[in-house]
Coordinates of C-alpha atoms (C1' of nucleotides) in Angstrom, one line a residue:
Chain A
M99 CA -40.2 -13.2 35.8
K100 CA -41.0 -15.2 32.6
K101 CA -38.6 -17.4 31.2
N102 CA -39.2 -18.1 27.9
R103 CA -40.7 -15.0 26.1
I104 CA -41.5 -13.9 22.8
V105 CA -41.1 -10.5 21.9
V106 CA -42.4 -8.9 18.5
L107 CA -40.8 -5.6 16.9
V108 CA -43.0 -4.1 14.3
D109 CA -40.6 -1.7 12.2
M110 CA -42.0 0.4 9.6
D111 CA -40.0 0.7 6.5
A112 CA -38.4 4.0 5.5
F113 CA -41.6 5.4 7.6
F114 CA -41.0 9.2 6.7
A115 CA -40.3 8.6 3.2
S116 CA -43.2 6.0 3.0
C117 CA -45.8 8.6 4.4
E118 CA -44.5 10.8 1.6
Q119 CA -45.0 8.3 -1.1
Q120 CA -48.7 7.5 0.4
E121 CA -49.7 11.0 0.2
K122 CA -48.3 12.1 -3.3
P123 CA -48.5 9.2 -5.6
F124 CA -46.2 10.4 -7.7
L125 CA -43.6 10.2 -5.6
R126 CA -43.7 6.2 -5.4
G127 CA -41.5 4.1 -7.1
K128 CA -38.7 7.0 -7.0
P129 CA -35.8 8.0 -5.0
V130 CA -37.0 10.2 -2.1
A131 CA -35.2 11.8 0.6
V132 CA -36.9 13.4 3.4
G133 CA -35.0 16.0 5.2
G134 CA -33.7 19.6 6.0
K135 CA -31.8 21.6 4.0
N136 CA -28.5 20.3 4.5
I137 CA -29.2 16.7 5.7
V138 CA -30.9 13.6 4.9
A139 CA -33.2 12.4 7.6
A140 CA -34.9 9.5 5.9
C141 CA -35.3 8.1 2.6
S142 CA -36.9 5.5 0.8
Y143 CA -35.9 2.0 -0.6
E144 CA -35.2 3.4 -4.1
A145 CA -33.0 5.8 -3.1
K146 CA -30.9 3.5 -0.9
A147 CA -30.3 1.4 -3.4
Y148 CA -28.4 4.2 -4.7
G149 CA -26.5 4.5 -1.5
V150 CA -28.4 7.1 -0.2
K151 CA -28.2 7.0 3.8
S152 CA -29.9 9.1 6.4
G153 CA -27.4 11.4 8.2
M154 CA -25.9 11.9 4.7
S155 CA -25.4 15.9 3.9
T156 CA -28.2 16.4 1.0
Y157 CA -25.6 17.7 -0.9
K158 CA -23.4 14.4 -1.3
A159 CA -26.8 12.4 -1.6
I160 CA -27.7 14.2 -4.7
E161 CA -24.3 13.6 -5.8
I162 CA -24.9 10.0 -6.0
C163 CA -28.4 10.1 -6.7
P164 CA -29.0 12.7 -9.2
S165 CA -32.9 11.7 -9.6
L166 CA -33.1 12.3 -5.6
I167 CA -36.3 14.1 -4.9
V168 CA -36.0 15.9 -1.8
V169 CA -38.9 16.5 0.3
P170 CA -39.3 18.9 3.5
G171 CA -40.2 16.7 6.4
D172 CA -43.2 17.3 8.8
M173 CA -42.8 15.9 11.7
E174 CA -46.7 16.6 12.8
K175 CA -47.6 14.3 9.8
Y176 CA -45.6 11.4 10.3
A177 CA -46.6 11.4 13.9
F178 CA -50.3 11.4 13.6
T179 CA -49.6 8.3 11.1
S180 CA -47.5 6.5 13.9
R181 CA -50.2 7.2 16.4
E182 CA -53.0 5.3 14.1
I183 CA -50.8 2.7 13.4
M184 CA -50.5 1.8 17.2
K185 CA -53.8 2.2 18.0
M186 CA -54.1 -1.4 16.7
L187 CA -51.5 -2.9 19.0
P188 CA -53.9 -3.5 21.6
D189 CA -55.4 -5.9 19.5
Y190 CA -52.4 -8.3 19.9
T191 CA -51.4 -7.7 23.6
S192 CA -51.6 -5.3 26.3
E193 CA -48.0 -5.5 26.7
I194 CA -46.7 -3.0 24.1
E195 CA -43.9 -0.5 24.1
I196 CA -43.6 2.5 21.7
F197 CA -40.0 2.6 21.2
S198 CA -40.2 5.1 18.3
V199 CA -42.1 6.9 16.0
D200 CA -41.9 3.8 13.8
E201 CA -41.3 1.0 16.0
A202 CA -43.1 -1.0 18.8
F203 CA -42.2 -3.7 21.0
L204 CA -45.1 -6.4 21.6
D205 CA -44.8 -9.3 24.3
V206 CA -47.0 -11.7 23.2
T207 CA -46.0 -14.3 25.5
D208 CA -49.6 -14.7 26.8
T209 CA -51.4 -13.8 23.7
V210 CA -49.9 -16.2 21.3
K211 CA -52.7 -18.8 22.2
F212 CA -55.1 -17.3 20.3
W213 CA -53.0 -17.5 17.2
D214 CA -52.7 -20.7 16.7
N215 CA -49.2 -20.8 19.0
N216 CA -47.9 -19.3 16.0
P217 CA -46.1 -15.7 16.4
F218 CA -45.8 -15.6 12.6
N219 CA -49.8 -15.2 12.7
I220 CA -49.7 -12.5 14.4
A221 CA -46.9 -10.5 12.1
K222 CA -48.7 -11.6 9.0
D223 CA -52.1 -9.9 10.3
L224 CA -50.4 -7.0 11.5
R225 CA -48.0 -6.6 8.6
E226 CA -51.2 -7.0 6.3
R227 CA -53.5 -4.7 8.4
I228 CA -50.9 -1.8 7.9
K229 CA -50.1 -2.2 4.5
R230 CA -54.2 -2.3 3.8
R231 CA -54.8 0.4 5.9
F232 CA -51.9 2.7 5.7
G233 CA -50.0 1.8 2.1
I234 CA -46.9 1.4 4.5
N235 CA -44.6 -2.1 4.6
A236 CA -43.4 -3.0 7.9
S237 CA -41.0 -5.5 8.7
V238 CA -41.2 -7.7 11.7
G239 CA -38.7 -9.5 14.1
I240 CA -39.7 -12.4 16.2
S241 CA -37.8 -13.4 19.4
Y242 CA -37.2 -14.4 22.9
N243 CA -36.2 -10.6 23.9
K244 CA -36.3 -7.5 22.8
L245 CA -32.6 -7.4 21.9
M246 CA -32.9 -10.5 19.3
A247 CA -36.1 -9.2 18.0
K248 CA -34.4 -5.9 17.2
L249 CA -31.8 -8.0 15.0
A250 CA -34.3 -10.4 13.6
S251 CA -36.3 -6.9 12.3
F252 CA -33.2 -5.6 11.2
L253 CA -32.6 -9.0 9.2
A254 CA -36.2 -8.9 8.0
K255 CA -35.8 -5.7 6.2
P256 CA -37.4 -4.7 4.0
D257 CA -41.0 -5.9 3.9
G258 CA -40.3 -9.3 5.8
I259 CA -40.9 -11.3 8.6
K260 CA -37.7 -12.8 10.5
M261 CA -37.9 -15.3 13.7
I262 CA -34.5 -15.8 15.7
K263 CA -35.0 -19.0 18.1
R264 CA -32.8 -19.5 21.0
D265 CA -31.4 -22.7 19.4
D266 CA -30.2 -20.1 16.3
A267 CA -29.1 -17.5 18.1
R268 CA -25.5 -18.4 19.0
N269 CA -25.0 -19.7 15.5
L270 CA -26.3 -16.5 14.0
L271 CA -24.2 -14.1 16.4
E272 CA -20.8 -16.2 16.0
N273 CA -19.8 -14.1 12.6
L274 CA -22.3 -11.5 13.2
P275 CA -20.4 -7.6 13.4
V276 CA -20.8 -6.3 17.1
E277 CA -22.0 -2.9 15.5
K278 CA -25.2 -4.9 14.3
L279 CA -26.7 -5.1 18.0
S280 CA -28.7 -2.0 19.2
G281 CA -26.5 -0.5 21.7
I282 CA -23.3 -0.8 19.9
G283 CA -22.6 2.3 17.9
Q284 CA -19.6 3.8 16.1
R285 CA -17.7 4.4 19.0
L286 CA -17.9 1.5 20.5
K287 CA -17.7 -0.5 17.5
K288 CA -14.2 0.8 17.2
E289 CA -12.9 0.4 20.6
L290 CA -13.7 -3.2 20.5
N291 CA -12.3 -3.4 17.0
A292 CA -9.3 -2.0 18.8
L293 CA -9.2 -4.9 21.0
G294 CA -9.2 -7.5 18.0
I295 CA -13.3 -7.8 18.7
V296 CA -15.0 -7.8 15.5
T297 CA -17.9 -10.4 15.7
C298 CA -20.3 -11.3 18.5
G299 CA -18.6 -14.5 18.8
E300 CA -15.4 -13.0 19.7
L301 CA -17.3 -10.5 22.1
A302 CA -18.9 -13.2 24.0
R303 CA -15.5 -15.1 24.3
F304 CA -13.6 -11.7 25.4
P305 CA -12.8 -12.0 29.3
V306 CA -15.6 -10.5 31.4
T307 CA -13.2 -8.7 33.7
I308 CA -11.4 -6.9 31.2
L309 CA -14.7 -5.8 29.8
K310 CA -15.9 -4.4 33.0
K311 CA -12.5 -2.4 33.8
L312 CA -12.9 -1.1 30.4
F313 CA -16.4 -0.1 30.2
G314 CA -17.5 -0.5 33.7
Q315 CA -21.3 -1.8 34.4
Y316 CA -21.9 -1.6 30.7
G317 CA -18.6 -4.2 29.9
L318 CA -21.1 -6.9 31.7
L319 CA -24.4 -5.9 29.5
L320 CA -21.7 -6.3 26.5
H321 CA -21.0 -9.7 27.3
Y322 CA -24.4 -10.8 27.7
M323 CA -25.5 -9.0 24.3
A324 CA -23.0 -11.0 22.7
M325 CA -24.4 -14.1 23.7
G326 CA -28.2 -12.8 23.0
E327 CA -29.0 -12.6 26.1
D328 CA -31.3 -9.3 27.4
S329 CA -33.6 -9.0 30.2
S330 CA -35.1 -5.9 30.2
A331 CA -39.0 -5.7 30.1
V332 CA -41.3 -4.4 27.3
K333 CA -42.6 -1.4 29.2
E334 CA -45.5 0.1 29.7
A335 CA -47.2 1.6 26.6
V336 CA -47.4 5.2 27.6
P337 CA -44.1 6.7 27.1
K338 CA -42.6 8.8 29.8
N339 CA -41.3 12.0 28.8
R340 CA -38.7 12.9 30.5
S341 CA -37.7 15.7 28.7
M342 CA -38.8 18.4 26.0
G343 CA -36.7 20.5 24.2
H344 CA -35.8 22.0 20.8
S345 CA -32.5 22.7 19.3
K346 CA -31.9 24.7 16.2
T347 CA -28.5 25.0 14.0
I348 CA -28.2 28.6 12.9
P349 CA -27.1 29.0 9.2
G350 CA -23.7 30.8 9.3
G351 CA -23.5 30.7 13.3
I352 CA -23.8 33.7 15.8
E353 CA -21.5 36.3 17.0
D354 CA -23.3 38.8 19.3
K355 CA -24.9 37.8 22.6
H356 CA -27.9 39.7 21.6
T357 CA -28.8 37.8 18.4
A358 CA -28.3 34.8 20.6
L359 CA -30.7 35.9 22.9
I360 CA -33.4 36.3 20.0
Y361 CA -32.9 32.5 19.1
L362 CA -32.7 31.3 22.8
F363 CA -36.0 33.1 23.4
R364 CA -37.9 31.7 20.4
L365 CA -36.8 28.1 21.6
C366 CA -37.9 28.6 25.1
E367 CA -41.5 29.6 23.7
M368 CA -41.7 26.6 21.1
V369 CA -40.1 24.3 24.3
G370 CA -43.4 26.2 26.7
R371 CA -45.8 25.4 24.0
K372 CA -44.8 22.0 23.5
V373 CA -44.6 21.3 27.4
R374 CA -48.0 23.3 28.0
K375 CA -49.8 21.3 24.9
S376 CA -49.1 17.9 26.7
G377 CA -49.9 19.2 30.2
M378 CA -46.5 18.9 31.8
I379 CA -44.5 21.4 33.9
G380 CA -40.5 20.9 34.8
K381 CA -38.2 22.0 36.9
T382 CA -34.7 21.5 35.2
V383 CA -33.6 23.8 32.2
S384 CA -30.7 23.0 30.4
I385 CA -29.3 24.9 27.5
T386 CA -26.9 23.2 24.8
I387 CA -24.6 25.2 23.0
R388 CA -22.6 24.1 20.0
Y389 CA -19.4 26.5 18.5
E390 CA -18.5 26.6 14.9
D391 CA -15.6 24.0 15.4
F392 CA -18.7 21.6 16.6
F393 CA -17.6 21.8 20.5
T394 CA -20.8 21.0 22.2
F395 CA -21.4 21.5 26.2
T396 CA -24.5 22.1 28.2
R397 CA -25.2 23.8 31.3
Q398 CA -28.3 23.4 33.3
I399 CA -30.1 24.2 36.7
T400 CA -32.6 22.4 38.7
L401 CA -35.1 24.9 40.3
S402 CA -37.0 24.0 43.5
Y403 CA -40.4 24.7 41.6
Y404 CA -42.2 23.9 38.5
I405 CA -42.5 25.8 35.6
E406 CA -44.1 25.7 32.0
S407 CA -44.1 28.9 30.2
G408 CA -41.6 30.2 27.8
E409 CA -40.9 33.3 29.8
E410 CA -39.9 31.1 32.9
I411 CA -37.8 29.1 30.7
Y412 CA -36.4 31.8 28.9
E413 CA -35.6 33.8 32.5
I414 CA -33.6 30.7 33.5
A415 CA -31.9 29.8 30.4
K416 CA -30.9 33.4 29.8
G417 CA -28.9 33.0 33.1
L418 CA -27.5 30.0 32.2
F419 CA -26.3 31.3 28.9
M420 CA -24.9 34.5 30.3
Q421 CA -22.3 32.5 32.3
T422 CA -20.9 31.1 29.0
D423 CA -18.0 32.0 27.3
T424 CA -19.1 34.4 23.7
L425 CA -15.1 34.1 22.3
Y426 CA -16.9 31.8 19.5
R427 CA -19.2 31.8 16.9
I428 CA -22.2 29.8 17.8
R429 CA -23.4 27.1 15.8
L430 CA -26.2 25.9 17.4
L431 CA -28.7 26.5 20.6
G432 CA -30.6 24.1 22.4
V433 CA -33.0 24.6 25.1
S434 CA -35.0 21.8 27.3
L435 CA -37.0 21.2 29.8
S436 CA -36.8 18.1 32.1
G437 CA -37.9 16.9 35.5
L438 CA -41.3 16.6 34.1
V439 CA -44.4 15.7 35.7
K440 CA -48.1 16.1 35.0
A441 CA -49.2 19.3 35.9
S442 CA -51.8 18.8 38.8
R443 CA -53.7 21.4 41.0
Q444 CA -51.8 20.7 44.3
I445 CA -48.5 21.8 42.5
R446 CA -50.2 24.6 41.0
L447 CA -51.4 26.0 44.0
K448 CA -47.8 27.2 44.4
E449 CA -48.3 29.2 41.4
D450 CA -48.4 32.7 43.1
E451 CA -45.0 32.0 44.9
R452 CA -43.5 31.5 41.9
G453 CA -42.8 34.7 40.6
I454 CA -41.0 35.4 43.6
R455 CA -39.2 32.1 43.7
L456 CA -38.2 32.7 40.0
R457 CA -36.3 36.0 40.8
R458 CA -34.7 34.5 43.7
A459 CA -33.1 31.6 41.5
V460 CA -32.3 33.9 39.1
D461 CA -30.5 36.3 41.7
A462 CA -29.0 32.8 42.8
I463 CA -27.6 32.1 39.5
N464 CA -26.1 35.7 39.1
N465 CA -24.5 36.1 42.6
R466 CA -23.2 32.5 42.0
Y467 CA -20.8 33.6 39.3
D468 CA -20.6 37.0 40.8
R469 CA -21.6 39.2 38.0
Chain B
dT228 C1' -18.1 11.8 6.6
dC229 C1' -17.6 18.4 7.4
dT230 C1' -22.2 16.9 10.0
dG231 C1' -30.0 18.2 11.8
dG232 C1' -33.1 17.6 15.5
dG233 C1' -35.7 14.5 18.6
dG234 C1' -34.8 11.8 22.5
dT235 C1' -33.1 8.4 26.5
dC236 C1' -29.6 6.5 29.6
dC237 C1' -25.5 6.0 31.9
dT238 C1' -21.7 7.7 34.8
dA239 C1' -18.9 10.5 37.7
dG240 C1' -17.9 14.2 41.0
dG241 C1' -19.5 16.9 44.7
dA242 C1' -22.9 18.9 47.6
dC243 C1' -25.6 17.8 51.9
dC244 C1' -28.1 15.0 54.7
dC245 C1' -28.6 11.6 58.6
Chain C
dT143 C1' -14.5 17.3 67.3
dC144 C1' -11.4 16.4 61.1
dT145 C1' -13.5 11.4 61.8
dG146 C1' -17.6 6.7 58.8
dG147 C1' -20.6 5.4 55.7
dG148 C1' -25.1 5.1 52.8
dG149 C1' -28.3 7.9 50.3
dT150 C1' -29.9 10.9 47.2
dC151 C1' -29.8 15.0 44.6
dC152 C1' -27.4 17.9 41.0
dT153 C1' -24.3 19.1 37.3
dA154 C1' -21.8 18.1 33.0
dG155 C1' -20.8 14.9 29.7
dG156 C1' -20.8 11.4 26.5
dA157 C1' -22.6 7.4 24.0
dC158 C1' -26.5 5.9 21.6
dC159 C1' -30.9 5.9 19.3
dC160 C1' -34.4 6.8 15.5

DNA sequence: TCTGGGGTCCTAGGACCC
DNA sequence: TCTGGGGTCCTAGGACCC
């Protein structure tokens, strides 16, 4: 375990919107929102200046920013650009964790010596290359662990570099609202605020025993987070796919099961396609159902064998779906396959048995619920 | 605030095994 | 036999992130 690490977080600024502005020059300098029909998935800094935020309804966004240009999102395109950018990272270290489509952690503890022992040189070089090749601004946070590197990049935005040294962390955290830390969302913020805890300083001084009682193991973690401590490692470069899924909000909602099954089938096919494309197979099928009142729940079942095709997924998903109530109008349906492993010849040998076992599993579901 | 879609991780209880 | 404890897997739900 290394003690004094140097962790860098590269974070693309307004990534989706920047990709669009790069591709379509007439969008540059304008307030742009990328998203679906009803919600803003991401927006340009010009739009942010008006108060537009991701997650906001498109209606509201246009209300506060009438000149907003809304473009449909194209995840494939962004993922491609992302992969191209990420290809540059091994030039700086072999310890890379691709954290999301627009963020990556780099542990440069062992390689910073090649950059005059100054991590700023790495940050500058990386930012320049991304800007030059892709026309996209990136912000870089540098610190002694991932938690603080993340905070640093937040403070660096937009288009900047920020380093948080261990000696400065305590001062910085003292008056920092707890929700600025990655890992503390709206829900936790509310609960902490209710305890009279608003800043990280206050959280750090709050009795650990009470935090543990209230939040379990996470309470202990919160205590350390508030002090700027995070022992998690920058993990391997290849993100392990634990699950793959699709979900769909149905405009107007669905009332009858037949229509729902048609949606379900399509989702299963999409999941199957995605899974096969990545050369994976999985054994746990989950469905998500959201009723009109936003009550959301999941049902899942783990098989004793692996599957990959839309048809196989559908048979299981349908079984799960048929057990659920149909009293309410369905707003969203989702299907996902988890327990994923790389498809291998050994596992594939069992393929012949699959048909039989599949039927057995479906029977088991049906029997279990006595239908 | 009236709410998309893709994920990850954690927890708790129960089943089951040794 | 009615009685321990640990480990692991499964299901369901929830918080969080981008």
